[in-house]
PDB file of C-alpha atoms in Angstrom:
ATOM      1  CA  UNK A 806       0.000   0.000   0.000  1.00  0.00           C
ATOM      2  CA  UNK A 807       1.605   3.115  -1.117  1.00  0.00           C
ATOM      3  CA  UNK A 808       0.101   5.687   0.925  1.00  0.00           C
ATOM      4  CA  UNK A 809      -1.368   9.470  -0.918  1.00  0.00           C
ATOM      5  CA  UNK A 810       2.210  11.284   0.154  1.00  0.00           C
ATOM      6  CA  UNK A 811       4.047   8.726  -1.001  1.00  0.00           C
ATOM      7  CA  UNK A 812       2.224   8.400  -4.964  1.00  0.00           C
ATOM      8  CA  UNK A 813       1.876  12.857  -4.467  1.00  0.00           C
ATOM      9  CA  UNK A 814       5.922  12.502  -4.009  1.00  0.00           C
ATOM     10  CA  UNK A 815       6.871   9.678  -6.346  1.00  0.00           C
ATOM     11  CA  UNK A 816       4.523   9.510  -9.600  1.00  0.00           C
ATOM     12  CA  UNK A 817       3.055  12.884  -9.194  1.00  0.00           C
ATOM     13  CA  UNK A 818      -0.375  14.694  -7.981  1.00  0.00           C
ATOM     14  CA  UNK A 819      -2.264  13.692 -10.699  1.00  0.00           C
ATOM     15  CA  UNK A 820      -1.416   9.764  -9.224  1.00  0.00           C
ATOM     16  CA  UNK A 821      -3.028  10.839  -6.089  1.00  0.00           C
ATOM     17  CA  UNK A 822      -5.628  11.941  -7.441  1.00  0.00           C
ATOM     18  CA  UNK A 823      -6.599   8.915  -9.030  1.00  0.00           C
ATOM     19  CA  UNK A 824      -5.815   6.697  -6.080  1.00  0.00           C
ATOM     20  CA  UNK A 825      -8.409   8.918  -4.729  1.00  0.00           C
ATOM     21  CA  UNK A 826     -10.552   8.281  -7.210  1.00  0.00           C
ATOM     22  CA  UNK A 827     -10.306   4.696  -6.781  1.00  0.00           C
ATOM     23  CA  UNK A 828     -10.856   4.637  -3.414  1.00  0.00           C
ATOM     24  CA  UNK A 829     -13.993   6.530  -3.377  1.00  0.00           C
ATOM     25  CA  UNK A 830     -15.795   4.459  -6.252  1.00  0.00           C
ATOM     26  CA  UNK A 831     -14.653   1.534  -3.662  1.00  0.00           C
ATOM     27  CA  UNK A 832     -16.492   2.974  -0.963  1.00  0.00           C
ATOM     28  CA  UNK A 833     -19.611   4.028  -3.177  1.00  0.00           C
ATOM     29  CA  UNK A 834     -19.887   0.015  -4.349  1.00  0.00           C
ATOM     30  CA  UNK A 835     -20.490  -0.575  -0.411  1.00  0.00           C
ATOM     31  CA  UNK A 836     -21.848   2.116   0.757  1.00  0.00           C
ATOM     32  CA  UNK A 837     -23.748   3.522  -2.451  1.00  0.00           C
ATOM     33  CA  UNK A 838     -26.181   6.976  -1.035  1.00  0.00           C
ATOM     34  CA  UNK A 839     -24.772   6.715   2.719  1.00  0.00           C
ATOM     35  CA  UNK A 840     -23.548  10.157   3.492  1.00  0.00           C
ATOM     36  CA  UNK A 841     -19.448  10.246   2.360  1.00  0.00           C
ATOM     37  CA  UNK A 842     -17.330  12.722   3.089  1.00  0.00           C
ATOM     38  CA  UNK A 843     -13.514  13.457   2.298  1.00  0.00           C
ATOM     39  CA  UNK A 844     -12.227  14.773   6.073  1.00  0.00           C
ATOM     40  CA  UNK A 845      -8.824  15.441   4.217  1.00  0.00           C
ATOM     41  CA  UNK A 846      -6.142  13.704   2.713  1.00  0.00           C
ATOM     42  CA  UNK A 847      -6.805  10.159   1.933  1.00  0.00           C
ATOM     43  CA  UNK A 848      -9.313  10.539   4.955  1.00  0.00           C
ATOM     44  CA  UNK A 849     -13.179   9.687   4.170  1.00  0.00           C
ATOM     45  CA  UNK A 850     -16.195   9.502   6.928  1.00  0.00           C
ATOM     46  CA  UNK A 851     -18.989   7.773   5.769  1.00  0.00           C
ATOM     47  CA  UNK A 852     -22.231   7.871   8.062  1.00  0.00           C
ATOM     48  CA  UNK A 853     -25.334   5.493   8.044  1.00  0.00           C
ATOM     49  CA  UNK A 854     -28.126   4.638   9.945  1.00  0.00           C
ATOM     50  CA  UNK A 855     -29.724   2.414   7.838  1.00  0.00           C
ATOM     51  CA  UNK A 856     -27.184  -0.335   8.723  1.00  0.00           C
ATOM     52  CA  UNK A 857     -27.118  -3.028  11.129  1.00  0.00           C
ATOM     53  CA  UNK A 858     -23.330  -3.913  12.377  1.00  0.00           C
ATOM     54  CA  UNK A 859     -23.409  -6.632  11.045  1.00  0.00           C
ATOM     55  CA  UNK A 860     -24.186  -5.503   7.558  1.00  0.00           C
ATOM     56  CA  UNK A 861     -21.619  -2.841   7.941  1.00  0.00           C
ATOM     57  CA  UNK A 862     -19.118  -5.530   9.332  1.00  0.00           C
ATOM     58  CA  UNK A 863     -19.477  -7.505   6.306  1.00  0.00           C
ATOM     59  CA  UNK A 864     -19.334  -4.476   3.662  1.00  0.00           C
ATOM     60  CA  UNK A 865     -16.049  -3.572   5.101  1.00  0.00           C
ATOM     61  CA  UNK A 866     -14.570  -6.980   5.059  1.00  0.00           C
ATOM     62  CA  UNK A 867     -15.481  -6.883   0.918  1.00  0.00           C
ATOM     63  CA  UNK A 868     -14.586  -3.305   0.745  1.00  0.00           C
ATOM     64  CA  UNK A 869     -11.140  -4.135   1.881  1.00  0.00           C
ATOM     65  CA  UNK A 870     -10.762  -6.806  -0.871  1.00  0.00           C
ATOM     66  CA  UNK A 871     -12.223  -4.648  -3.327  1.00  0.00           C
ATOM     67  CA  UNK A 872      -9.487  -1.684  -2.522  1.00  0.00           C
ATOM     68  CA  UNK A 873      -6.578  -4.208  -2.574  1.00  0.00           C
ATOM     69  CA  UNK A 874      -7.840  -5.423  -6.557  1.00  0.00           C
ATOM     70  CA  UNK A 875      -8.395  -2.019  -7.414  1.00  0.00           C
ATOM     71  CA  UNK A 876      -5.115  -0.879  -5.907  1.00  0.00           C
ATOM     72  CA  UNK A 877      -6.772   1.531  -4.050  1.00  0.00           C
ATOM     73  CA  UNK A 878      -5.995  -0.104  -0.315  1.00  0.00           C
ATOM     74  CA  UNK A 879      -6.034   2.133   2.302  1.00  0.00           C
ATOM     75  CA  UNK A 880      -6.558   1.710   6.058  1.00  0.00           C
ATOM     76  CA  UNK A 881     -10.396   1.686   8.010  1.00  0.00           C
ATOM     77  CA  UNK A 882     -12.012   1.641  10.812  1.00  0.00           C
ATOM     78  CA  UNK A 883     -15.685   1.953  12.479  1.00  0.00           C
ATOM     79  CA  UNK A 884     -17.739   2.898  14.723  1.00  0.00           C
ATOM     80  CA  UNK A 885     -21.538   1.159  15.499  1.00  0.00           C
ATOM     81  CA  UNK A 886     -23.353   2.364  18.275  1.00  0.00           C
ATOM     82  CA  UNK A 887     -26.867   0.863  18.952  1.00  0.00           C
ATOM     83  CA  UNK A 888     -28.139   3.938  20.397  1.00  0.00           C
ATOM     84  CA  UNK A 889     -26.255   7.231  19.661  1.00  0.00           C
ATOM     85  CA  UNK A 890     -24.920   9.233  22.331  1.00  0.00           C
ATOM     86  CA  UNK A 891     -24.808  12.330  19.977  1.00  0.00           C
ATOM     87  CA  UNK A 892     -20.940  12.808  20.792  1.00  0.00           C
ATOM     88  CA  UNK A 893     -19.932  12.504  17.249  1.00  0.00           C
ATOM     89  CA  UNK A 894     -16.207  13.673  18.287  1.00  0.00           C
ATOM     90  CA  UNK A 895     -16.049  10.866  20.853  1.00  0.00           C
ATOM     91  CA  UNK A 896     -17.466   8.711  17.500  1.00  0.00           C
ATOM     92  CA  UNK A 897     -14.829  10.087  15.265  1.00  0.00           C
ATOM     93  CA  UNK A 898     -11.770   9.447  17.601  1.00  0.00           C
ATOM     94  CA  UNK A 899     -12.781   6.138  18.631  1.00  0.00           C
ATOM     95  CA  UNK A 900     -12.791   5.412  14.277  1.00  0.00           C
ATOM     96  CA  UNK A 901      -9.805   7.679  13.703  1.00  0.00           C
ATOM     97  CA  UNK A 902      -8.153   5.179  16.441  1.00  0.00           C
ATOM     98  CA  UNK A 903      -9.089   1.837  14.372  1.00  0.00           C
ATOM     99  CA  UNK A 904      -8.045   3.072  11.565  1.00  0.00           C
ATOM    100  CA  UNK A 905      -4.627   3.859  12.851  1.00  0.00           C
ATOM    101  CA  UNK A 906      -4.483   0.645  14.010  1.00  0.00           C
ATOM    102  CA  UNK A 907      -4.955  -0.969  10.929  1.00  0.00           C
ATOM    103  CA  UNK A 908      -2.912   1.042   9.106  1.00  0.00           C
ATOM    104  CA  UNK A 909      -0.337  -0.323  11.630  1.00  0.00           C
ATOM    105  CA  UNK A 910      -0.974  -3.491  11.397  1.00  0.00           C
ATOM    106  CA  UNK A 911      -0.937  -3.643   7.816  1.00  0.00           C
ATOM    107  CA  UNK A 912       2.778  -1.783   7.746  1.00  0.00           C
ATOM    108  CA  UNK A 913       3.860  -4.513  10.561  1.00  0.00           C
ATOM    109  CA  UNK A 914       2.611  -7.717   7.964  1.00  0.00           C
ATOM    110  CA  UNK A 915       4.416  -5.673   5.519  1.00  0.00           C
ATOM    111  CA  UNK A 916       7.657  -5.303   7.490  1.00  0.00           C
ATOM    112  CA  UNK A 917       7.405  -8.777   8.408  1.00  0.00           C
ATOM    113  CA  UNK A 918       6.940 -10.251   4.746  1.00  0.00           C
ATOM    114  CA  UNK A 919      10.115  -7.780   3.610  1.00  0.00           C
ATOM    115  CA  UNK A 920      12.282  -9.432   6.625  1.00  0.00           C
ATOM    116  CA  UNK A 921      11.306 -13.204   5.063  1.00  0.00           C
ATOM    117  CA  UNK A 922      12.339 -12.093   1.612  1.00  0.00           C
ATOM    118  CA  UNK A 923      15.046 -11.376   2.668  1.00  0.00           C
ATOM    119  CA  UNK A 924      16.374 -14.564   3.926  1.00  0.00           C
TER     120      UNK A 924
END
């Protein structure tokens, strides 16, 4: 997974953009009219309450797939609360944390696979 700085710095802003591009028609195949938004960067919130957690469990397991063949992988998390709180910037942090950690563990499987090519 080349991250949005990295493509920006190596093949160019108009590689970004694309990746971007990619990603979101990702997102819109599992999340179609949900509410999307681009937070910044390579950053997108999408927010539903149409689905159950389960639903959403599963369209993020196939969305994460679908990113990878589309070279468009980039890191996610979320957030399902049964009944909302209405502290969406406790909501936001607790995703924003997730996601970090899956962009984490994704860098650690890649640091890993590196060390074993190695030998």
């Amino acid at each position: 997974m080349l991250g949005l700085k990295k493509v920006n710095d190596t093949e160019g802003h108009q590689a970004g953009d694309r990746l971007l591009l990619r990603a979101c028609e990702c997102i819109k195949k599992y999340f179609g009219r949900q509410k999307m938004f681009r937070l910044g960067g390579d950053e997108f919130l999408v927010i539903t309450k149409s689905l159950e957690k389960e639903d959403i469990e599963k369209r993020i397991s196939d969305l994460k797939i679908n990113m990878i063949e589309q070279e468009a992988r980039m890191a996610l998390g979320f957030v399902w609360e049964d009944n909302y709180s209405g502290d969406y910037d406790a909501m936001l942090a607790k995703a924003d944390n997730i996601m970090y950690e899956d962009k984490r563990s994704y860098y650690e499987m890649e640091k890993i696979k590196k060390e074993n090519n190695q030998k």
